[in-house]
PDB file of C-alpha atoms in Angstrom:
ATOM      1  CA  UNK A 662      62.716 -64.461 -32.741  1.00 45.00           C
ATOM      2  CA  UNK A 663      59.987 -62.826 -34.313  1.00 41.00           C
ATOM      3  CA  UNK A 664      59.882 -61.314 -38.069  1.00 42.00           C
ATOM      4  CA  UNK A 665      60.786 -57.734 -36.586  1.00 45.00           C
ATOM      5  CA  UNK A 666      63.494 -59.120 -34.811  1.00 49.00           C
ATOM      6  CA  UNK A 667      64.702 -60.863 -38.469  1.00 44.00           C
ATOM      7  CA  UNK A 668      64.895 -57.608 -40.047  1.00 46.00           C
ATOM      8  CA  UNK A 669      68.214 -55.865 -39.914  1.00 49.00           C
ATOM      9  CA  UNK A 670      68.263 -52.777 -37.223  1.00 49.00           C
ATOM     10  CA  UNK A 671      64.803 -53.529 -35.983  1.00 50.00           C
ATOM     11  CA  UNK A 672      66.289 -55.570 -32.714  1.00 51.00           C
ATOM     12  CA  UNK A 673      64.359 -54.119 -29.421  1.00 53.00           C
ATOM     13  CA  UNK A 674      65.640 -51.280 -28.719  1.00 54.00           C
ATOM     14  CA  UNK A 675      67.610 -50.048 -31.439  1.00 54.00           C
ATOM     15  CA  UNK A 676      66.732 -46.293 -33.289  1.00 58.00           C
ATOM     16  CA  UNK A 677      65.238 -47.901 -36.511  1.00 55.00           C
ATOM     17  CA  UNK A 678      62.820 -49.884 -34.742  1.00 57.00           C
ATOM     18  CA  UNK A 679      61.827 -47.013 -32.299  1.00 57.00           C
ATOM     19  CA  UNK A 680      61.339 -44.895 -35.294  1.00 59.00           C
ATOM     20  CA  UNK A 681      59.445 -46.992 -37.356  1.00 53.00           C
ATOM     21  CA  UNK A 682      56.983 -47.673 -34.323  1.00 59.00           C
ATOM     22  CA  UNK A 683      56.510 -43.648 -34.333  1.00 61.00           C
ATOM     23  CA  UNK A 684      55.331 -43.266 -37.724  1.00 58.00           C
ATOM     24  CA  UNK A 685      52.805 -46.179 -37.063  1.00 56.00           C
ATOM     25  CA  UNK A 686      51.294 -44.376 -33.965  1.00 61.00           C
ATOM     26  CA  UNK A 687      51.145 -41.467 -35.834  1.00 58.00           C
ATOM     27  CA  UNK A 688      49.344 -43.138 -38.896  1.00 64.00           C
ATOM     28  CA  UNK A 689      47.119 -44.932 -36.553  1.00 63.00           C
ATOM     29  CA  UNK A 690      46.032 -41.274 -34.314  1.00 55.00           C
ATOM     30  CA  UNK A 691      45.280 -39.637 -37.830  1.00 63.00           C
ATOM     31  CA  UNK A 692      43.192 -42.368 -39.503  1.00 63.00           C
ATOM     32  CA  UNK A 693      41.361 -42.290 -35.919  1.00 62.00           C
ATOM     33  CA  UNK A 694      40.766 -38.195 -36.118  1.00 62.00           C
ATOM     34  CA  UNK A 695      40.384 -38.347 -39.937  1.00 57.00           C
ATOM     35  CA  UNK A 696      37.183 -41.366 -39.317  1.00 54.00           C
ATOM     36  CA  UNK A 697      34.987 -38.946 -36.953  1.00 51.00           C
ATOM     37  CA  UNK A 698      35.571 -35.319 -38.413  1.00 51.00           C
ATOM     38  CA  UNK A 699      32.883 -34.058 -40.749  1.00 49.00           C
ATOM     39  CA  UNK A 700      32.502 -34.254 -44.015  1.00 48.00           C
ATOM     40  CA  UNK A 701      32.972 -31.237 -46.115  1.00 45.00           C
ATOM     41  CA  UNK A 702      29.443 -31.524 -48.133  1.00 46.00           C
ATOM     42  CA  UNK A 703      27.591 -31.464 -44.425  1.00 44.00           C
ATOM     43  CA  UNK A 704      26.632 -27.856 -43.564  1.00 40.00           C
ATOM     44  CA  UNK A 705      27.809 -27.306 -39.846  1.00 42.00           C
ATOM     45  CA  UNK A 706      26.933 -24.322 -37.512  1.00 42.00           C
ATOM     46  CA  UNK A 707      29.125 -21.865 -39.265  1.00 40.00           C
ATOM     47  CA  UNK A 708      27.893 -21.843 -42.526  1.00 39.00           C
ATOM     48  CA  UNK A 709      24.706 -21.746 -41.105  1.00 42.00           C
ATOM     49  CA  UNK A 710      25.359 -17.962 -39.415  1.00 40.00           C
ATOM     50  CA  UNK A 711      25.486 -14.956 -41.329  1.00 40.00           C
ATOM     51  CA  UNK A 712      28.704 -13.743 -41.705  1.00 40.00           C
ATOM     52  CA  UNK A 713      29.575 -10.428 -40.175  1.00 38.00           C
ATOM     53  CA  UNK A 714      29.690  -8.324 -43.213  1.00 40.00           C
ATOM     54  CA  UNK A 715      26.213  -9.416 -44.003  1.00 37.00           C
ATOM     55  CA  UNK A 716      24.695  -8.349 -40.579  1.00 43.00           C
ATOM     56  CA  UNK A 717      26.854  -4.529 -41.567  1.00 40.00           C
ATOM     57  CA  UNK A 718      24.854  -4.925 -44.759  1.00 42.00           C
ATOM     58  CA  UNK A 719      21.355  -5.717 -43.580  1.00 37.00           C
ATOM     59  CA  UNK A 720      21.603  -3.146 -40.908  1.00 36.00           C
ATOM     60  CA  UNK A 721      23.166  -0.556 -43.640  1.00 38.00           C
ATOM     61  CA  UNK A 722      19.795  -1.246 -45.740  1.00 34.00           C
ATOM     62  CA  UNK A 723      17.612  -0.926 -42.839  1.00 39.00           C
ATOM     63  CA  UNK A 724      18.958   2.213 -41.763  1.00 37.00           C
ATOM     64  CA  UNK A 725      19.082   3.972 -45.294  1.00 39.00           C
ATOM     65  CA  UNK A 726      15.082   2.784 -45.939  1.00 42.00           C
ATOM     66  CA  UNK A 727      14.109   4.071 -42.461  1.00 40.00           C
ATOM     67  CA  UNK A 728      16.496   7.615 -43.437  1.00 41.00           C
ATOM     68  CA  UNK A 729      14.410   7.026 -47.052  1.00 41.00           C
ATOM     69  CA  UNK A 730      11.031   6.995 -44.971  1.00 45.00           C
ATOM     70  CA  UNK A 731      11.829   9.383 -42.652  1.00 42.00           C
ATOM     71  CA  UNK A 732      12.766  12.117 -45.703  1.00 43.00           C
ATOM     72  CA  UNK A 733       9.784  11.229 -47.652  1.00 42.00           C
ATOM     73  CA  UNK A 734       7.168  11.732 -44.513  1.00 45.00           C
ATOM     74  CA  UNK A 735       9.064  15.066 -43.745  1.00 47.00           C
ATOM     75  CA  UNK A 736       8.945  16.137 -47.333  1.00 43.00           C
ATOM     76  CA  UNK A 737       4.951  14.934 -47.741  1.00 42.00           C
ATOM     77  CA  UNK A 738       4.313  16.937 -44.721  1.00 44.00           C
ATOM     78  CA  UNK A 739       6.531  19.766 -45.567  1.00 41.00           C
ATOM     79  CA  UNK A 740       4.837  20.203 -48.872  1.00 40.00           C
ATOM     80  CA  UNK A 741       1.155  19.282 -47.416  1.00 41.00           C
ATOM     81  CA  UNK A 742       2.074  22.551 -45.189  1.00 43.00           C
ATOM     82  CA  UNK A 743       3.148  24.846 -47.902  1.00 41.00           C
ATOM     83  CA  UNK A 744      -0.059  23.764 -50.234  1.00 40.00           C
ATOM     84  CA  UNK A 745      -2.227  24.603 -47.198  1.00 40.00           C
ATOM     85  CA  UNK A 746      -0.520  27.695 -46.598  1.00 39.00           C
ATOM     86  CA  UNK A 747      -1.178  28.803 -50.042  1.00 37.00           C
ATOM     87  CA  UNK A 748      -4.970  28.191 -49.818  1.00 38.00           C
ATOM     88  CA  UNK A 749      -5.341  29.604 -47.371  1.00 39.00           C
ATOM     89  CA  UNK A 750      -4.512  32.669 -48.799  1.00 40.00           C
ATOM     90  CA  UNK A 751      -7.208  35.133 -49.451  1.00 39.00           C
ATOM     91  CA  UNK A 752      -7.489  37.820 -51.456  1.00 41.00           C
ATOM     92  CA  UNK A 753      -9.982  41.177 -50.551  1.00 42.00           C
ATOM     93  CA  UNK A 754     -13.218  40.731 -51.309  1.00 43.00           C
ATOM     94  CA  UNK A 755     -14.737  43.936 -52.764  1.00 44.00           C
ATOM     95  CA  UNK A 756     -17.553  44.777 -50.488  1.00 47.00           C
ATOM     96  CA  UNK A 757     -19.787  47.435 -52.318  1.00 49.00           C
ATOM     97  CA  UNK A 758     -22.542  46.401 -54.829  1.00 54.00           C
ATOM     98  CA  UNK A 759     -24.539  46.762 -57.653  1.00 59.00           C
ATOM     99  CA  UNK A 760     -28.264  48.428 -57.739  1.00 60.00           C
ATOM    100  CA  UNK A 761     -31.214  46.828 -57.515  1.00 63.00           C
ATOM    101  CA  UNK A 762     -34.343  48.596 -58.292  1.00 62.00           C
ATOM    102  CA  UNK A 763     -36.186  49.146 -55.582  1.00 66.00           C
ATOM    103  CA  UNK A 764     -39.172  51.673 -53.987  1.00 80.00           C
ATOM    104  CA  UNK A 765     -38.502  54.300 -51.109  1.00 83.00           C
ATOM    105  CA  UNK A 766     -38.804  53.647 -48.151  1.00 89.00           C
ATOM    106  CA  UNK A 767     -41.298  55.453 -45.834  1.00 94.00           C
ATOM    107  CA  UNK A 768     -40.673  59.275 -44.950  1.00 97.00           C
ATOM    108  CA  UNK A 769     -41.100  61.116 -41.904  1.00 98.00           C
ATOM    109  CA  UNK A 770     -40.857  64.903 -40.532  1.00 98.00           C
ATOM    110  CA  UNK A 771     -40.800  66.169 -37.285  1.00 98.00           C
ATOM    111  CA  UNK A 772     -40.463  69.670 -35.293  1.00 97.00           C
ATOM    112  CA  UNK A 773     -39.944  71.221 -32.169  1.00 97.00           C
ATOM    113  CA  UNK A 774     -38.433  73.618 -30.096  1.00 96.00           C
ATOM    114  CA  UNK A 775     -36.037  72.737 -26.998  1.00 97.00           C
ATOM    115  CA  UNK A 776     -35.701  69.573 -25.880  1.00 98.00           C
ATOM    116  CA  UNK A 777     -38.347  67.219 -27.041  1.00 98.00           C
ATOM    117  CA  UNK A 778     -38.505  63.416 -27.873  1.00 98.00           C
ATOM    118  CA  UNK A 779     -40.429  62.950 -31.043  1.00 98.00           C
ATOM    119  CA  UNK A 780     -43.057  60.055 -31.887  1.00 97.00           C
ATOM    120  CA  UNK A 781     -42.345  56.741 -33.367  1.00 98.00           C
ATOM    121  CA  UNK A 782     -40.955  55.727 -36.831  1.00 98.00           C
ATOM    122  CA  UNK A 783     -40.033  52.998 -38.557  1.00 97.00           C
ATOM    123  CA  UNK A 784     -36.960  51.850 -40.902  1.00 97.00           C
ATOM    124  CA  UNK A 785     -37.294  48.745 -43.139  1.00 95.00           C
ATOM    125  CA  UNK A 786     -33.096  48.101 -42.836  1.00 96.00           C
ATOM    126  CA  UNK A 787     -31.236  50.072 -45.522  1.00 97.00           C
ATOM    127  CA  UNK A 788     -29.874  53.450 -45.675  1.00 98.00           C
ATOM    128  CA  UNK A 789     -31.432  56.472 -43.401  1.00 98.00           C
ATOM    129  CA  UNK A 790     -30.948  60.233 -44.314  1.00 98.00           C
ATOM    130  CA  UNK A 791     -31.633  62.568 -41.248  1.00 99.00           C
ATOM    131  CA  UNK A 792     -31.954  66.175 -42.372  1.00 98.00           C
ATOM    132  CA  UNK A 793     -31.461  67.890 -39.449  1.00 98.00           C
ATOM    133  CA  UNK A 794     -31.747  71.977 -38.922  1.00 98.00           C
ATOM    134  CA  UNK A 795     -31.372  74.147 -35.613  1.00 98.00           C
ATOM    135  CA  UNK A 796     -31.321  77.855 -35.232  1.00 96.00           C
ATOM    136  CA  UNK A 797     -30.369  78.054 -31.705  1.00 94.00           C
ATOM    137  CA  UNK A 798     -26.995  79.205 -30.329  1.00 95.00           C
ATOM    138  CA  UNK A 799     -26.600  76.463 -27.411  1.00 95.00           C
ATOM    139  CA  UNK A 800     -26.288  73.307 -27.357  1.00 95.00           C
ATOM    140  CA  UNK A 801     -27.938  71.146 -30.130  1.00 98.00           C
ATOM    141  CA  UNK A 802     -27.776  66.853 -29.553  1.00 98.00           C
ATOM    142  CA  UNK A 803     -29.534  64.099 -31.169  1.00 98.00           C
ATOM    143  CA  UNK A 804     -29.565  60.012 -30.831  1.00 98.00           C
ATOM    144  CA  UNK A 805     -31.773  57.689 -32.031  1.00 98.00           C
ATOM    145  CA  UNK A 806     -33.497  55.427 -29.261  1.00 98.00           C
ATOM    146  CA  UNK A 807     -34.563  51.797 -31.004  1.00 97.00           C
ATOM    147  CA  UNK A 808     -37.455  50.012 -28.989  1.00 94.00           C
ATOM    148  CA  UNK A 809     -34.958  48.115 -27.156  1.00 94.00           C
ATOM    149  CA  UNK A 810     -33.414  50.701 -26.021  1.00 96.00           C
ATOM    150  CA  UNK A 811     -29.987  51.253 -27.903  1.00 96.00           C
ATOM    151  CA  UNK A 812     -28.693  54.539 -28.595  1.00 96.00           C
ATOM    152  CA  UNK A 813     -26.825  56.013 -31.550  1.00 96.00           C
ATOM    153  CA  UNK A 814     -25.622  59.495 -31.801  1.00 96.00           C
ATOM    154  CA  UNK A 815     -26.696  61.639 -34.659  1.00 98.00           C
ATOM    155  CA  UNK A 816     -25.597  64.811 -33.695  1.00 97.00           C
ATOM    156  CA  UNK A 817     -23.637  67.207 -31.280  1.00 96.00           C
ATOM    157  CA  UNK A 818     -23.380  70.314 -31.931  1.00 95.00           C
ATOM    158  CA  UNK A 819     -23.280  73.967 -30.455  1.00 95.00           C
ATOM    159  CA  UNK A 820     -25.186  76.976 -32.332  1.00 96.00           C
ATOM    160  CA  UNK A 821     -26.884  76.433 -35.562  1.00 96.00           C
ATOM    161  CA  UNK A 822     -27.057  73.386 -37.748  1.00 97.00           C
ATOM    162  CA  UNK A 823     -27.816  72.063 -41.312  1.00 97.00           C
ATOM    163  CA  UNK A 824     -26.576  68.836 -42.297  1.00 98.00           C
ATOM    164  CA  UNK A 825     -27.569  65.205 -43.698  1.00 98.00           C
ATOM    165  CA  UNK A 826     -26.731  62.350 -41.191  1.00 98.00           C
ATOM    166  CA  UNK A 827     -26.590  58.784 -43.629  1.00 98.00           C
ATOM    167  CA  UNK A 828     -26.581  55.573 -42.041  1.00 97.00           C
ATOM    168  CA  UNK A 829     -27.660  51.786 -42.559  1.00 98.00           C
ATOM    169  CA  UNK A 830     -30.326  51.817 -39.702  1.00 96.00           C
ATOM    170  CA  UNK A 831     -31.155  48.403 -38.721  1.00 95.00           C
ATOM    171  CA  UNK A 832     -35.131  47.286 -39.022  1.00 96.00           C
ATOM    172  CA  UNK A 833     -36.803  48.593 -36.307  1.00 97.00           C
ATOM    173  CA  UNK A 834     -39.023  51.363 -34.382  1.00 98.00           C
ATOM    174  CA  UNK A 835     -37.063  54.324 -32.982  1.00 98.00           C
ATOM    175  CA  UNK A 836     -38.132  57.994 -31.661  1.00 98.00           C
ATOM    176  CA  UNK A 837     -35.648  60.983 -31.684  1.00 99.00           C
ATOM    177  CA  UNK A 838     -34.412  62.062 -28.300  1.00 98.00           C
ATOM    178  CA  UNK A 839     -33.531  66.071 -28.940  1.00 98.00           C
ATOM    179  CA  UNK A 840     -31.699  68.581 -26.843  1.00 98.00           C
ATOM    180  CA  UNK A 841     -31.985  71.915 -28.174  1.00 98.00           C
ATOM    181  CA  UNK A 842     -32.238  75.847 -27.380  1.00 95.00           C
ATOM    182  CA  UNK A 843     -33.949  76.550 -30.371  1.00 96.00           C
ATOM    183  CA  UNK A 844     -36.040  75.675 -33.069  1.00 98.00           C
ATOM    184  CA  UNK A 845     -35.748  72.794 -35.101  1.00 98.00           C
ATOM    185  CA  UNK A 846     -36.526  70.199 -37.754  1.00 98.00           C
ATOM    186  CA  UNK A 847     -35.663  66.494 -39.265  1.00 98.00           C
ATOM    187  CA  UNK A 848     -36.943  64.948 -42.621  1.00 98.00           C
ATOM    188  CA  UNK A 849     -36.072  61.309 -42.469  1.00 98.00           C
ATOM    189  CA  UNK A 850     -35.555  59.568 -45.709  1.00 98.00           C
ATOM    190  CA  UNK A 851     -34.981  56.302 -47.025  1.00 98.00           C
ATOM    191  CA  UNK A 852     -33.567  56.227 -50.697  1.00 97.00           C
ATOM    192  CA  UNK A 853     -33.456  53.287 -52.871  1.00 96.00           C
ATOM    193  CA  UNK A 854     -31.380  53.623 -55.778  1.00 94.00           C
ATOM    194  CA  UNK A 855     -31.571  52.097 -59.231  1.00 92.00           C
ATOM    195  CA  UNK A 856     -29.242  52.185 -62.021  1.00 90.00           C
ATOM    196  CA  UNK A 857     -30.286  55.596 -63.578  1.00 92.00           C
ATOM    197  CA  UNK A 858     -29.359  57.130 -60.080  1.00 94.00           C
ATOM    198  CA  UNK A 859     -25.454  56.267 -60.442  1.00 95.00           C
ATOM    199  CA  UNK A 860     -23.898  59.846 -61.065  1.00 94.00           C
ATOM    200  CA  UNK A 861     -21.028  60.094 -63.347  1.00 92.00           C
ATOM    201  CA  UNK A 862     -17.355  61.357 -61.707  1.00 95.00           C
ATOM    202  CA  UNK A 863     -15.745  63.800 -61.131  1.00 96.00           C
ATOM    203  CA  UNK A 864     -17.608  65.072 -58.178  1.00 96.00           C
ATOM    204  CA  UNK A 865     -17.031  68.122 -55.174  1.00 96.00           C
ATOM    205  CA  UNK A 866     -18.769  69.930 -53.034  1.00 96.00           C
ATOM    206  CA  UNK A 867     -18.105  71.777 -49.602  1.00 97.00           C
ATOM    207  CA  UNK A 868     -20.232  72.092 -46.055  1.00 97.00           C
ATOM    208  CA  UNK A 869     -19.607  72.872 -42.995  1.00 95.00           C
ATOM    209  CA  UNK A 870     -21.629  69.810 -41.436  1.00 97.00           C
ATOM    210  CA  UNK A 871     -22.069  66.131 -42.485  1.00 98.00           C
ATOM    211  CA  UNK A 872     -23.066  65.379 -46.182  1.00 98.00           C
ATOM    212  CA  UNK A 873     -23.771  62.486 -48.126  1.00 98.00           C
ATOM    213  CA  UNK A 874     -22.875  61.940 -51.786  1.00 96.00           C
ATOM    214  CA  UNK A 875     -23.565  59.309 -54.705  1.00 96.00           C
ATOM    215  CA  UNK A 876     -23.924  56.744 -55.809  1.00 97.00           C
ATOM    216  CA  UNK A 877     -21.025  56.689 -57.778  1.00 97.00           C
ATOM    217  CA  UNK A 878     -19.501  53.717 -60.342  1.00 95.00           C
ATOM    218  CA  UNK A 879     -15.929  53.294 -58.904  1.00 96.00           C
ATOM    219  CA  UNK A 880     -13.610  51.146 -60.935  1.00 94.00           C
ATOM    220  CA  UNK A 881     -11.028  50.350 -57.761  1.00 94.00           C
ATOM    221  CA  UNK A 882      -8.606  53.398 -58.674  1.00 95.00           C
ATOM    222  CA  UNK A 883     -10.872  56.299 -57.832  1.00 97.00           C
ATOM    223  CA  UNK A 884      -9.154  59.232 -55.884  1.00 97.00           C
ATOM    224  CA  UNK A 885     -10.867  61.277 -52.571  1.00 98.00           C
ATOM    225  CA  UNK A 886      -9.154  64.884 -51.943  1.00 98.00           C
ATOM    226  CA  UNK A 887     -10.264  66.383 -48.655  1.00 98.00           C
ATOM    227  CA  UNK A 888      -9.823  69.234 -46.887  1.00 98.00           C
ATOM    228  CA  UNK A 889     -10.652  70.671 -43.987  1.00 98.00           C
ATOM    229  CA  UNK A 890     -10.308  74.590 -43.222  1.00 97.00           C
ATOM    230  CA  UNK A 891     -10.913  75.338 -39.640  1.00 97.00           C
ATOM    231  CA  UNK A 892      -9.710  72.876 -36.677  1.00 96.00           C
ATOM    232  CA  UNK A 893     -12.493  71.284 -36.370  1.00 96.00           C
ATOM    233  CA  UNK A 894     -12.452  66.842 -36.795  1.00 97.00           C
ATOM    234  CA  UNK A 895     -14.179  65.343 -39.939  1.00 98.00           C
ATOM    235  CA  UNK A 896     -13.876  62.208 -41.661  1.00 98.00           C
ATOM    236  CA  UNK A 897     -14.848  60.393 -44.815  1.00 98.00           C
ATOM    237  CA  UNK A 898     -16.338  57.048 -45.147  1.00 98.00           C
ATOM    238  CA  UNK A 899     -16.979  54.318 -48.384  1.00 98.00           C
ATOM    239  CA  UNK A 900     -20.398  53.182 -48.011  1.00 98.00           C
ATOM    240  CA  UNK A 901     -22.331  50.771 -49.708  1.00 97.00           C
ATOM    241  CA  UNK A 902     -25.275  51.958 -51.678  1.00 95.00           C
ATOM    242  CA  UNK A 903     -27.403  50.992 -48.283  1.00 96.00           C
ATOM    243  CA  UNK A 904     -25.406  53.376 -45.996  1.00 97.00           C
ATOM    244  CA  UNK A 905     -23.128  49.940 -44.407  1.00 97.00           C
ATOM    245  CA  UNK A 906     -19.569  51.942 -43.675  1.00 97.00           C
ATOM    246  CA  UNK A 907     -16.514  49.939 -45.237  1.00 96.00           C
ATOM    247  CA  UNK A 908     -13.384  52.092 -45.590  1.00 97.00           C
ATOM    248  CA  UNK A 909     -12.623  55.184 -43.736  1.00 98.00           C
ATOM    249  CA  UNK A 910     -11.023  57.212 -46.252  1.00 97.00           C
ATOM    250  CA  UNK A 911      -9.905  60.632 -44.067  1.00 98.00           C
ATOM    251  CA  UNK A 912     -10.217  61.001 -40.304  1.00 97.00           C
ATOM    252  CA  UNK A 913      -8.309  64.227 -39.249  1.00 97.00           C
ATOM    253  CA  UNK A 914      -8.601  67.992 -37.516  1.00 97.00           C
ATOM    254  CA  UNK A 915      -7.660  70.715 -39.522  1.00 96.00           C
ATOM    255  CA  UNK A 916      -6.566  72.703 -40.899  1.00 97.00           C
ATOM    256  CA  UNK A 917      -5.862  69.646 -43.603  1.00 98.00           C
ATOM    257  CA  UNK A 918      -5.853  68.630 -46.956  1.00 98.00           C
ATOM    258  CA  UNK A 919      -4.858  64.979 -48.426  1.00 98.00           C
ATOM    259  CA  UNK A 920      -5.962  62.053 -50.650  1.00 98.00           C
ATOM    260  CA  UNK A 921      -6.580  58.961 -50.760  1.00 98.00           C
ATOM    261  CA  UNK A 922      -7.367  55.428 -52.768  1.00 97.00           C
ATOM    262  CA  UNK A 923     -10.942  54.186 -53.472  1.00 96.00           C
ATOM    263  CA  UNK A 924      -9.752  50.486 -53.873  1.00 95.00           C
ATOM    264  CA  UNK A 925     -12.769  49.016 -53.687  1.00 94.00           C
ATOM    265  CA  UNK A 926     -14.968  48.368 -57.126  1.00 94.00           C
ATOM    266  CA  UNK A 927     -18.523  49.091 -57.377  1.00 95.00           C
ATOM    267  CA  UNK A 928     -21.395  51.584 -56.581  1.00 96.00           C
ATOM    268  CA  UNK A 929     -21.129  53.001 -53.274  1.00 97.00           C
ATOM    269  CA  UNK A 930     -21.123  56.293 -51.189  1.00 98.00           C
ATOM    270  CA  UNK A 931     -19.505  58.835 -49.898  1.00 98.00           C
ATOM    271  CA  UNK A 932     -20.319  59.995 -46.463  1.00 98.00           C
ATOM    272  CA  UNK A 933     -19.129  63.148 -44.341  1.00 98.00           C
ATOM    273  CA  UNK A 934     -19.087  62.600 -40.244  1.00 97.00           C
ATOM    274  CA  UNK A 935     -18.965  65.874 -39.037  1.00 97.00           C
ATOM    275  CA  UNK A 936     -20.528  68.432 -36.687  1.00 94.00           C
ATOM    276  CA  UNK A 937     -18.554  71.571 -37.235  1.00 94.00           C
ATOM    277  CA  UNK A 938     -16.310  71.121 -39.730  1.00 96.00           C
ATOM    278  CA  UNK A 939     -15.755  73.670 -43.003  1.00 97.00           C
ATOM    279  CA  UNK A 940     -14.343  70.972 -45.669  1.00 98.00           C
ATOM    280  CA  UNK A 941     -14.203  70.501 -49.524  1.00 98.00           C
ATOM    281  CA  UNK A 942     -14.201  67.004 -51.070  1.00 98.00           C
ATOM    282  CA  UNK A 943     -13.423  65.876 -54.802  1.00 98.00           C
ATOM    283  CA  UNK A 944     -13.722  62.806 -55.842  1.00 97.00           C
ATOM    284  CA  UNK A 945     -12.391  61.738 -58.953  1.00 96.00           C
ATOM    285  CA  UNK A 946     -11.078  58.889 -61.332  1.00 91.00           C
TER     286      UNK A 946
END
């Protein structure tokens, strides 16, 4: 009989016995599963991986710098195009100028009767008076031919004329191509103007052709009444002191009457285009 057999209730068989032989097996599977499982202190594969609330936070962060990156190039280039937009604003650039001394330039004078193209002369690039005159009762044209062969209209008129065409004439050579019925004239002047030359404002004077008037100081605020009596067209032009056109002040047919701003600040002029036109100008400050 062995020693298990000795003890009370552990014959084969009985419940004790069968019982006891459970717990053993049991003992003996555990100590077996216990023997090859990890230890706790060795690091496996899931403490290795990042746990899923750190991937939502690294991908949070990544987002919110690319957002951050994203804002600040918009707002660089947003405010790189409002900084260029405001240099790019200009202001006006006041385009008449002061006097400096200077001679003459070379006069000329020249006749006829009927049509007729007059000899040569010469401008040195500045202003050019033509003072014209015509005592016929027809027709009464005349355009400046340049050696090239350009043409600008000086007048057009019917019946008699009196009047002072003012230009800037390039440098060149030109004749005078006339059409006429009657007898006429031109002087042609170049003035030069110094300071002592600048007439003081207020200013008027009337015509019935085109005029010329100045120089005049204008301080940007000056003020051009014009009228015009019969319906004929006229306008009025800002010149600088060498006859260069920069602001049409009045372009109408009459009757009329109106004013307008001299904006513009320096010594300039003021011209009258007009053929047959009877019109009063002021100008004051």
């Amino acid at each position: 009989m062995s020693i298990a057999e000795k003890i009370p209730g552990m014959k084969p068989g009985s419940r004790i016995r069968n019982g006891v032989l459970g717990v053993v097996y049991v003992l003996l599977v555990l100590t077996i599963i216990g023997a090859a499982a990890p230890s706790s202190d060795d690091p496996g594969e899931g403490a290795q991986s990042p746990s899923p609330s750190a991937d939502t936070d690294t991908t949070t962060i990544e987002t919110t710098q690319a957002t951050t990156q994203a804002t600040t190039q918009d707002t660089t280039k947003a405010a790189t195009q409002e900084t260029t937009t405001t240099t790019a604003t200009t202001t006006k650039t006041t385009t008449t100028t002061t006097v400096s001394p200077a001679p003459d330039g070379e006069s000329y004078q020249f006749s006829g009767s009927g049509n007729d193209v007059t000899g040569e002369f010469s401008t040195e690039g500045g202003l050019v008076v033509f003072d014209f005159e015509h005592d016929g009762s027809s027709n009464f044209q005349v355009q400046a031919v340049s050696g090239s062969g350009e043409k600008t209209y000086l007048v057009n008129e019917i019946g008699t004329y009196d009047g002072q065409v003012a230009l800037y004439q390039p440098p060149g050579t030109y004749r005078l191509d006339v059409t006429a019925d009657g007898s006429w004239d031109v002087d042609i002047t170049q003035p030069r103007f110094n300071q002592n030359d600048i007439h003081d404002l207020p200013a008027q004077a009337s015509g019935k052709h085109a005029a010329w008037f100045g120089p005049y100081e204008f301080d940007g605020s000056a003020e051009v009444t014009f009228e015009i009596k019969n319906d004929a067209q006229a306008g009025v032009w800002l010149a600088t002191h060498e006859g260069e056109k920069i602001d049409l002040l009045h372009n109408e047919i009459g009757p009329y009457e109106g004013s307008a701003l001299v904006t513009d600040k320096g010594v300039g002029l003021i011209i009258v285009d007009t053929d047959s036109a009877d019109w009063r100008i002021e100008v004051r400050e």
